[in-house]
Amino acid sequence: MLLIDCPYCGPRNGSEFAWQGVPSPRPDPASTTPLEWRRYLYEEDNLAGWVEERWKHRSGCRAYLIIERHTATNEIRAVRLLGGTPL
Amino acid sequence: MTARLPERPGEVIDRSSSLPFRWNGGDYTGMAGDTIVSALAASGVRVLSRSFKYRRPRGVMTADFNDPNCLFQVGDEPNVRAAHRLLEPGMDTSSQTSWPSLRFDAKAATQALSPFLGPGFYYKTFMRPRFLWPVYQRVLRTFAAGGKPSPQPGHSSPDKRYAHPDVLVAGGGPAGMMAAISAAERGARVMLVDEQHETGGYLRWSDSDGRLALADLRTRLAAADVEVLTDSVVFGRYDHNWVGVMQRSHPQGERLIKARAGVLVVAPGLIERPLAFEGNDLPGVVLSGAARRLLNLYAVRPGTRAVVLSANAEGAAAAADLADAGVEIAAFVDARAGETVVRAKGRTGVRSVELTGGKTVEADLLVTATGWTAPTALLNMAGVVPTFDPESSRFVPGEMPDDVMATGGIVGDGSVADLLSHAAAVGQEAARRSGHKAVHKAAAIPAAAALAPPSKEPVELPTLEPEPHPPLFIGSTSGFIDFSEDVTTKDITAAADEGYRSLELAKRYTTATMGPTQGKLEVINAGVAHAIATGRAIAGMGTTTWRPPYAPVSLGALAGRMLEPVRHSPLQPYHERVGAQPIVAGQWIRPNHYGDPAAEVTAVRSSVGVIDVSPLGKIELRGRDVPKLLELVYTNKWSKLAVGSVRYGIMCAEDGVVMDDGVTARFAEDRYMMTTTSSGAAGVYDWLEEWLATAHPDWDVRLTAMTDAYASMNVAGPESRALLERLVEGIELDAESFPHMHVRTGTVAGVADCFLWRLGFTGELSFEVHVPAGYGLHVWEALLEQGADLGAVPFGLEAQRIMRLEKGHFIVGQDTDGLTRAHSTGLSTLINSDKPDFSGKQELEWSEADSGTMLVALQPEDPAVVPPEASQVLSGNTLVGRITSSRMSPTLGRSICLAQLTQDHAAPGTVVTVHLPDRTRVRARVMEHHAHFDPEGSRLRG
Amino acid sequence: MSNKGARGRLPARFSAFDLMRRRRSWPQAWRERDLKSTYDVVLIGGGLHGLATAYYLATNHGITDVAVIEKSYIGGGGSGRNTAIVRSNYLTPEGVRFYDRSVKLYEELAVDLNFNVMFEQRGHMTLAHNDSSLRTMRWRAEVNKLEGVDSSVITPSEIKQLAPYIDVSDHSRYPILGALWHPPGGIIRHDAVVWGYARAADAAGAHIHQNTEVTGIDVEQEKVTGVTTSRGKISAPIVVNCTAGWSSLVAALAGVKLPIVTRPLQAAVTEPVQSFLDPVIVSGSLHVYVSQTARGELVFGASVDPFGSYSTRGSLDFIEGLAGHVLELMPSLGRMRVLRQWAGLCDMTPDYAPIIGPTHVGGFYVDVGWGTYGFKAGPAAGESLAQMIATNSIPELIAPFGVERFAAGTLMGEKGAASVGH
């Protein structure tokens, strides 16, 4: 069970959070091509190591968070609000 | 013949008690404090079980939880660790692996076949003739080890517990006790967990100095603020120091404790390792620790004439204890002087022991003290990689993460004083490290600030190193390495010779370490035997990946109470009172019908009915930018929705696949109410939040989940307006004032702040009434009461499903699937490609010409045949689709369907073949409209 | 059954008579070889898929200059961590055909490989707890029947007869309304399958290199030229990524990006008890599957973990949820004990179907994205892959599973079942 230090709620069990993976930027809908769009929909780097992922404190404050997590050890070294600075 | 000795100074039995119990059908007695096995041993029983493969007789070997020969059936509980489980009066116990009886096991004949039963023998045979394989399977399965699971339902376990100790100490021997005391004395909240029934570890069965030291430790522990759990085990260390503790001693049964530990201190001590030699599994061959436990805790004499093989101080101590108890020491074999045991001989127990040089000594007991295995499981689970230390012939911990520490025998050897001083320092340091966490937490939880860190600087740990120990693993003769699995030295060698040159492969091939002890007794010997067989250095032997749980834990305790929520509407008391037939729909339990769904349909079509639609997802949206959000998530146009109006829309994911559908109403300039499908409510709420958080944080939109805030009921049928007119205040209900697809707020049956909209799934004139949840039941009952003379009836989900199918409305997830794009619903008019962007737009544009399948209405040519849902549709022999919904229509008196068909078979008038599950076929025609009934919708708009 | 073309040398034949007679050790099941500097085909990953491919390349097509490169020991990844269930009752006709071929190969495998893989066809039962999952079961049954696969929907009383420990009463939290019953499904000794293929592939001439890690894939002008390993370079015109768990990382070595997220799948095993459960029991709604091995242990698995990870350490929440759901199905097992838990790595694709075939790098093939179904697929995947390599054309059986479907936006329909299933 991960322990995630939510900037609003403090340390909470990982089961309160929903994982959303490493976000990829949404192509410009006006000019996108099928190939570019489907890369956006489906392709993944799927790295083994430190990644910046998006999580949601779904069973808590429902904030969207960016979490730096090591995908091989599940170690977490930083949690911050999406689009915001650390509180 | 009793083997019970006169009173021993450290004994744990109550000599004033007499506990009768049964074993293999016979009557026995023991004393309070006895384990099942110590009571049997005291009664002179030597053979306790038969081995798994060769059915060899087995007796006590380790006399503790790990004893591979002492797994009993106790009542309806299989695989009880009988050398650990305390005796209770009236217990009905039996050995597990023997047929027809323990004395004579018919399968012992397999011993004669042992050359045939080498490692992996089953992979090499039973293949031909093939038709006999099912018979072989049955025979092999009768060899399954273990007891019988109870067929009777019912397990009870106390509720689970959460704990947040600063320091959690795994192991209640002297080092663990001292670490706990020292951490607690520095202000840490400490939990101490030990597998034994009492704290003290090896001091419990040691000499008078040891007992004195233990008494002192127990006094200090009692004074310190430490929560002590005995007969409990730390079975797993998971991510971020989430620690599983199983409290076996809880009065109501096993209890699972989930602890988020600041620092985990691992102090499990050492496990004594057997030596592999011929006959090492005979009853009467025991480890030195087992001999001392039997003698000193239970006052049981394990034999009368003993050979002691000793490579360490424990062996000498065991010999002294035996002599003290009147056991004759026939030979003391000093391994450190190069002497050893060649083989033990006997049939159902040791009769004699052959020593190096060929000398044979008559004895009924062979005690071995040949070294230790470090149980590094919890360290492994924390990512620590222990290394093999050839000097001490055991694994030692490697580099540790900050939140895990180790002390005691797992770290090194020394006098009790040496161990205690190391443990005291570890306890202090653990308190210090967890204190830092407490300070960190203080920012969030002010109360935690009271826990001041005890020391700012890291505490220096005194040196504790393992003592040298002779490398005694494998004797000169082949013996058992894995007692639970009947794997011998020879088997490991054979596996290596056959090419299984990785230890992991050899373990899997021979099944060594796969049994109930999971390697605790056998892993080192297996590794050494394999290293020798493959010509590798023992020191290079890789560490084993110990996996959780460290000790087996029951399903009942892990499961605890089923806490998965069930959701009921506020109208549930009514449904229960009238005995509605329930149906499970996701988390919701809803009324499926009230007796006769077809009659409910007829009532709605002819007069009026009321259905509880409270599970409908409801989300309130407020703010200036709500229209922008609606434009983004729905496929159709929303910006011009007038106040007081309601619109239907489809939502797609970004791949164009239909995700949900529903209506949204505009109450005011900046206030909307969205509905979703019952099962989609949570997902849509997430989806809206996600768009706002990730793409448009600047938009002024606030969302509130309202599903539970309202009781919702749809009043449907030609008399629905007449009924509501009797109850509604403040709203004109006539068609002109309140047209179809509009919303009004007002008072219903005296309840203010209700909102109503004119729409429905049934195709009839209908009003959906949303009432503040607390008043829902009142309004529902008022509707039925006031409508009695109009013929008002409650109707359930089934009637609604029939009526919506008559109207050709699709259900997301039933008539669509995970690949159905919006065009395939046949509602292309709801896809507005003029909008600059909406979720799914791109894929819908690219796939418009060919969106795969199409949803169509279908009517079987034989009106009496209702093809079951999921029946496949064929054209010739080609699969062209499937029936997604089907019912007998009470209104039309014929079968009706919705189906997903490939585009080339979706044209109205096309005749296709439906393949029914019973392999008969029926022809069916594609209809012009989705609606089988009232395609113009005149009833709805009336 | 299997189309045996030019066969390589057969391994030593096993028989009961041989077992009795033999007093000295058996010949090595496979040999340790020197790493050659060149091979016709390099298969990355010494699990079931790589070894089966090597075997079929040799026996069906006479291609024996093949290296199987394994970074650890053979079968140490997904092949040794799965729950060893074999079945073919999938949802899409393409899926059913493919897995049915695998079941057919499994049925003959012990005799083909002369190694008893202990395939026990005790039946496979998927429980339905609500009308929507019952509808999906019927959908699967109907597609299965049309493809000639034995599969049908059965009632609670039939369930009770086949598995008496199951609670089919209607007062449980998740009442059982019916089940999809698939008699040819069952369990197998997964290690034995790996060893049997390895032994036969080795005898036929393929080289199995354990403890050898591929650290680079050499590509020149969009064509693969070989691999770099921890033991040296190999040049080869054909390189196949047969890995699981690390398939994204291996593909990245060749500059190929995949639509895959790696997620752990956890499993657990109990202490053995006397045999009491014949069929494999699956509940999609409860995210659990259970079978009893010949040794008497119950083997459990769940759905993949809620977040992507390369960690193979088990979690406590997993065994808690699992235990709750197993007891929901079989309430009398509360006193059985979990002996060991572990995790394997599953490469999940967006449509719950694998990716097999060529990539934009010439000569570099993938056989990846096997999610939670790679083990059942092994024989058919190996056979098809061997055929593809030997004939340089894509066999019909695997044509639907090419990587190009993602760029084309035409995904497979097994996700269709998953999203409808519960």
Tab-separated table of C-alpha atoms in Angstrom, chain C residues 12-277:
chain	number	residue	atom	x	y	z
C	12	ALA	CA	15.957	-38.897	-25.456
C	13	ARG	CA	12.641	-40.663	-25.212
C	14	PHE	CA	11.156	-40.978	-21.759
C	15	SER	CA	9.045	-43.896	-20.683
C	16	ALA	CA	8.080	-45.630	-17.509
C	17	PHE	CA	10.273	-48.544	-18.472
C	18	ASP	CA	13.173	-46.190	-18.903
C	19	LEU	CA	12.607	-44.698	-15.491
C	20	MET	CA	12.818	-48.101	-13.839
C	21	ARG	CA	15.815	-49.260	-15.787
C	22	ARG	CA	17.895	-46.148	-15.566
C	23	ARG	CA	20.222	-46.152	-12.637
C	24	ARG	CA	22.457	-43.313	-13.599
C	25	SER	CA	21.575	-39.771	-14.318
C	26	TRP	CA	19.558	-38.589	-17.270
C	27	PRO	CA	21.155	-36.724	-20.140
C	28	GLN	CA	20.988	-32.977	-19.854
C	29	ALA	CA	17.641	-31.567	-20.820
C	30	TRP	CA	19.415	-28.718	-22.608
C	31	ARG	CA	23.025	-27.715	-22.930
C	32	GLU	CA	25.095	-24.653	-22.184
C	33	ARG	CA	26.520	-23.406	-25.475
C	34	ASP	CA	29.096	-20.919	-26.634
C	35	LEU	CA	27.559	-17.769	-28.010
C	36	LYS	CA	28.116	-17.711	-31.759
C	37	SER	CA	28.736	-14.415	-33.496
C	38	THR	CA	25.992	-15.012	-35.984
C	39	TYR	CA	22.601	-16.733	-36.068
C	40	ASP	CA	19.813	-16.879	-38.623
C	41	VAL	CA	17.268	-15.945	-36.003
C	42	VAL	CA	17.647	-14.375	-32.576
C	43	LEU	CA	14.694	-14.753	-30.206
C	44	ILE	CA	14.853	-12.375	-27.267
C	45	GLY	CA	13.265	-13.897	-24.177
C	46	GLY	CA	13.632	-17.484	-22.980
C	47	GLY	CA	10.089	-17.893	-21.861
C	48	LEU	CA	7.371	-20.030	-23.335
C	49	HIS	CA	6.940	-17.899	-26.471
C	50	GLY	CA	10.615	-17.737	-27.390
C	51	LEU	CA	11.231	-21.414	-26.722
C	52	ALA	CA	8.088	-22.550	-28.541
C	53	THR	CA	9.074	-20.432	-31.529
C	54	ALA	CA	12.525	-22.010	-31.542
C	55	TYR	CA	10.974	-25.453	-31.361
C	56	TYR	CA	8.538	-24.886	-34.228
C	57	LEU	CA	11.191	-23.171	-36.348
C	58	ALA	CA	13.255	-26.344	-36.101
C	59	THR	CA	10.582	-29.013	-36.285
C	60	ASN	CA	8.131	-27.431	-38.714
C	61	HIS	CA	10.526	-25.501	-40.924
C	62	GLY	CA	13.972	-26.982	-40.456
C	63	ILE	CA	15.413	-23.664	-39.256
C	64	THR	CA	17.847	-24.571	-36.496
C	65	ASP	CA	20.449	-21.803	-36.503
C	66	VAL	CA	18.490	-20.055	-33.777
C	67	ALA	CA	19.510	-18.406	-30.511
C	68	VAL	CA	17.139	-17.913	-27.605
C	69	ILE	CA	18.568	-15.159	-25.403
C	70	GLU	CA	17.385	-15.126	-21.796
C	71	LYS	CA	18.621	-12.574	-19.295
C	72	SER	CA	17.940	-14.843	-16.306
C	73	TYR	CA	16.872	-18.489	-16.347
C	74	ILE	CA	14.352	-19.968	-18.757
C	75	GLY	CA	10.743	-19.535	-17.720
C	76	GLY	CA	11.642	-17.118	-14.932
C	77	GLY	CA	9.316	-14.354	-16.116
C	78	GLY	CA	5.663	-14.558	-16.989
C	79	SER	CA	5.948	-18.241	-17.939
C	80	GLY	CA	6.780	-19.134	-14.345
C	81	ARG	CA	4.486	-16.632	-12.662
C	82	ASN	CA	1.155	-17.175	-14.353
C	83	THR	CA	-1.649	-19.247	-12.908
C	84	ALA	CA	-1.376	-21.899	-15.647
C	85	ILE	CA	-4.938	-21.752	-16.905
C	86	VAL	CA	-5.615	-22.865	-20.469
C	87	ARG	CA	-8.876	-22.087	-22.274
C	88	SER	CA	-10.223	-20.851	-25.585
C	89	ASN	CA	-13.635	-19.407	-24.672
C	90	TYR	CA	-12.850	-15.903	-25.849
C	91	LEU	CA	-15.294	-13.394	-27.289
C	92	THR	CA	-14.146	-12.488	-30.769
C	93	PRO	CA	-14.068	-15.142	-33.493
C	94	GLU	CA	-10.416	-14.215	-34.148
C	95	GLY	CA	-9.557	-14.706	-30.486
C	96	VAL	CA	-11.475	-17.971	-30.224
C	97	ARG	CA	-9.775	-19.433	-33.310
C	98	PHE	CA	-6.326	-18.467	-32.110
C	99	TYR	CA	-6.683	-19.778	-28.563
C	100	ASP	CA	-8.436	-22.897	-29.773
C	101	ARG	CA	-5.398	-23.709	-31.882
C	102	SER	CA	-3.351	-23.319	-28.726
C	103	VAL	CA	-5.600	-25.677	-26.775
C	104	LYS	CA	-5.307	-28.241	-29.574
C	105	LEU	CA	-1.509	-27.993	-29.502
C	106	TYR	CA	-1.525	-28.276	-25.712
C	107	GLU	CA	-3.615	-31.441	-25.923
C	108	GLU	CA	-0.897	-33.093	-28.021
C	109	LEU	CA	2.048	-31.430	-26.353
C	110	ALA	CA	3.044	-34.130	-23.881
C	111	VAL	CA	3.324	-36.663	-26.676
C	112	ASP	CA	4.843	-34.182	-29.140
C	113	LEU	CA	7.571	-33.111	-26.730
C	114	ASN	CA	7.836	-36.435	-24.925
C	115	PHE	CA	7.553	-34.468	-21.723
C	116	ASN	CA	4.441	-34.707	-19.600
C	117	VAL	CA	3.175	-31.146	-19.270
C	118	MET	CA	0.348	-32.401	-17.056
C	119	PHE	CA	-2.497	-30.752	-18.941
C	120	GLU	CA	-5.558	-31.445	-16.812
C	121	GLN	CA	-8.710	-30.582	-18.743
C	122	ARG	CA	-10.988	-30.361	-15.766
C	123	GLY	CA	-13.209	-27.654	-17.209
C	124	HIS	CA	-13.313	-23.907	-16.887
C	125	MET	CA	-16.239	-22.043	-15.354
C	126	THR	CA	-16.836	-18.289	-15.540
C	127	LEU	CA	-19.490	-17.152	-13.094
C	128	ALA	CA	-22.054	-14.466	-13.833
C	129	HIS	CA	-23.375	-12.398	-10.941
C	130	ASN	CA	-25.720	-10.071	-12.794
C	131	ASP	CA	-27.786	-10.094	-15.933
C	132	SER	CA	-25.281	-8.072	-17.896
C	133	SER	CA	-22.448	-10.507	-17.261
C	134	LEU	CA	-24.802	-13.395	-17.959
C	135	ARG	CA	-25.503	-11.753	-21.323
C	136	THR	CA	-21.768	-11.558	-22.014
C	137	MET	CA	-21.381	-15.242	-21.095
C	138	ARG	CA	-24.096	-16.104	-23.574
C	139	TRP	CA	-22.407	-13.947	-26.175
C	140	ARG	CA	-19.154	-15.788	-25.635
C	141	ALA	CA	-20.898	-19.168	-25.655
C	142	GLU	CA	-22.630	-18.395	-28.947
C	143	VAL	CA	-19.449	-17.206	-30.658
C	144	ASN	CA	-17.577	-20.206	-29.242
C	145	LYS	CA	-20.161	-22.655	-30.553
C	146	LEU	CA	-20.044	-21.125	-34.004
C	147	GLU	CA	-16.284	-21.614	-33.957
C	148	GLY	CA	-16.700	-25.220	-32.851
C	149	VAL	CA	-15.515	-24.681	-29.288
C	150	ASP	CA	-17.305	-26.524	-26.489
C	151	SER	CA	-18.881	-23.786	-24.411
C	152	SER	CA	-22.320	-23.175	-22.944
C	153	VAL	CA	-24.212	-21.268	-20.284
C	154	ILE	CA	-25.177	-23.393	-17.280
C	155	THR	CA	-27.507	-22.889	-14.331
C	156	PRO	CA	-26.707	-22.522	-10.625
C	157	SER	CA	-27.725	-26.110	-9.908
C	158	GLU	CA	-25.389	-27.376	-12.631
C	159	ILE	CA	-22.653	-25.200	-11.116
C	160	LYS	CA	-23.263	-26.770	-7.727
C	161	GLN	CA	-22.886	-30.242	-9.213
C	162	LEU	CA	-19.595	-29.433	-10.870
C	163	ALA	CA	-18.181	-27.541	-7.886
C	164	PRO	CA	-19.993	-28.443	-4.654
C	165	TYR	CA	-18.078	-25.947	-2.496
C	166	ILE	CA	-19.547	-22.993	-4.373
C	167	ASP	CA	-22.351	-21.077	-2.689
C	168	VAL	CA	-25.119	-20.698	-5.245
C	169	SER	CA	-27.711	-19.421	-2.806
C	170	ASP	CA	-29.354	-16.147	-3.739
C	171	HIS	CA	-28.684	-14.359	-0.445
C	172	SER	CA	-25.022	-13.611	-0.981
C	173	ARG	CA	-23.721	-10.139	-1.846
C	174	TYR	CA	-22.935	-11.318	-5.358
C	175	PRO	CA	-25.532	-13.984	-6.164
C	176	ILE	CA	-24.563	-16.446	-8.891
C	177	LEU	CA	-27.040	-16.391	-11.775
C	178	GLY	CA	-25.253	-18.786	-14.097
C	179	ALA	CA	-21.895	-19.515	-15.646
C	180	LEU	CA	-20.077	-20.021	-18.874
C	181	TRP	CA	-18.956	-23.658	-18.873
C	182	HIS	CA	-16.020	-24.654	-21.044
C	183	PRO	CA	-15.106	-28.337	-20.595
C	184	PRO	CA	-11.807	-28.319	-22.564
C	185	GLY	CA	-10.328	-25.633	-20.300
C	186	GLY	CA	-8.081	-26.568	-17.455
C	187	ILE	CA	-4.704	-26.201	-15.830
C	188	ILE	CA	-1.239	-27.277	-16.783
C	189	ARG	CA	2.231	-27.472	-15.202
C	190	HIS	CA	3.571	-24.220	-16.574
C	191	ASP	CA	7.233	-24.971	-15.808
C	192	ALA	CA	6.957	-28.303	-17.558
C	193	VAL	CA	5.723	-26.618	-20.724
C	194	VAL	CA	8.764	-24.340	-20.704
C	195	TRP	CA	11.165	-27.189	-20.013
C	196	GLY	CA	9.559	-29.481	-22.556
C	197	TYR	CA	9.923	-26.905	-25.310
C	198	ALA	CA	13.445	-26.002	-24.209
C	199	ARG	CA	14.532	-29.607	-24.192
C	200	ALA	CA	13.050	-30.304	-27.608
C	201	ALA	CA	14.356	-27.055	-29.118
C	202	ASP	CA	17.843	-27.775	-27.793
C	203	ALA	CA	17.777	-31.299	-29.182
C	204	ALA	CA	16.714	-29.906	-32.535
C	205	GLY	CA	19.703	-27.612	-32.620
C	206	ALA	CA	18.596	-24.265	-31.210
C	207	HIS	CA	20.973	-22.617	-28.737
C	208	ILE	CA	19.515	-21.526	-25.429
C	209	HIS	CA	21.621	-18.850	-23.757
C	210	GLN	CA	20.617	-18.228	-20.169
C	211	ASN	CA	22.039	-15.422	-18.027
C	212	THR	CA	22.574	-13.445	-21.202
C	213	GLU	CA	21.006	-10.027	-21.477
C	214	VAL	CA	20.275	-8.156	-24.678
C	215	THR	CA	21.592	-4.643	-24.133
C	216	GLY	CA	21.170	-3.311	-27.640
C	217	ILE	CA	19.478	-4.039	-30.935
C	218	ASP	CA	21.472	-3.021	-33.953
C	219	VAL	CA	19.533	-1.319	-36.707
C	220	GLU	CA	20.952	0.011	-39.967
C	221	GLN	CA	18.806	1.843	-42.471
C	222	GLU	CA	15.588	0.709	-40.818
C	223	LYS	CA	16.729	-2.917	-40.901
C	224	VAL	CA	17.832	-4.999	-37.978
C	225	THR	CA	21.365	-6.375	-38.216
C	226	GLY	CA	21.801	-8.070	-34.877
C	227	VAL	CA	21.880	-7.642	-31.130
C	228	THR	CA	24.399	-6.694	-28.489
C	229	THR	CA	24.346	-8.906	-25.421
C	230	SER	CA	26.105	-9.010	-22.088
C	231	ARG	CA	28.231	-11.805	-23.594
C	232	GLY	CA	29.024	-10.195	-26.916
C	233	LYS	CA	27.569	-9.147	-30.240
C	234	ILE	CA	25.477	-11.351	-32.491
C	235	SER	CA	24.659	-10.530	-36.064
C	236	ALA	CA	21.318	-11.774	-37.298
C	237	PRO	CA	18.916	-10.745	-40.052
C	238	ILE	CA	15.885	-11.580	-37.937
C	239	VAL	CA	15.347	-10.570	-34.328
C	240	VAL	CA	12.122	-11.279	-32.470
C	241	ASN	CA	11.049	-9.587	-29.253
C	242	CYS	CA	9.379	-12.409	-27.321
C	243	THR	CA	9.622	-10.753	-23.933
C	244	ALA	CA	6.908	-9.985	-21.442
C	245	GLY	CA	7.087	-7.309	-18.786
C	246	TRP	CA	10.048	-5.633	-20.413
C	247	SER	CA	8.748	-5.672	-23.975
C	248	SER	CA	8.465	-1.869	-24.242
C	249	LEU	CA	12.062	-1.483	-23.131
C	250	VAL	CA	13.357	-4.155	-25.492
C	251	ALA	CA	11.384	-2.689	-28.403
C	252	ALA	CA	12.756	0.748	-27.558
C	253	LEU	CA	16.261	-0.657	-28.152
C	254	ALA	CA	15.253	-0.969	-31.806
C	255	GLY	CA	13.506	2.402	-31.827
C	256	VAL	CA	10.024	0.895	-31.789
C	257	LYS	CA	7.395	2.434	-29.522
C	258	LEU	CA	4.452	0.280	-28.460
C	259	PRO	CA	0.970	0.898	-27.088
C	260	ILE	CA	1.742	-0.995	-23.901
C	261	VAL	CA	1.613	-0.290	-20.195
C	262	THR	CA	3.234	-2.832	-17.895
C	263	ARG	CA	1.147	-3.682	-14.874
C	264	PRO	CA	1.688	-6.275	-12.185
C	265	LEU	CA	-0.725	-9.159	-11.902
C	266	GLN	CA	-0.742	-10.758	-8.522
C	267	ALA	CA	-1.256	-14.352	-7.636
C	268	ALA	CA	-1.171	-16.462	-4.524
C	269	VAL	CA	-1.158	-20.084	-3.513
C	270	THR	CA	-2.506	-21.771	-0.396
C	271	GLU	CA	-1.257	-24.693	1.596
C	272	PRO	CA	-2.275	-27.984	0.053
C	273	VAL	CA	-5.457	-29.734	1.110
C	274	GLN	CA	-7.138	-32.880	-0.145
C	275	SER	CA	-8.563	-32.565	-3.611
C	276	PHE	CA	-12.026	-30.967	-3.546
C	277	LEU	CA	-12.257	-28.652	-6.556
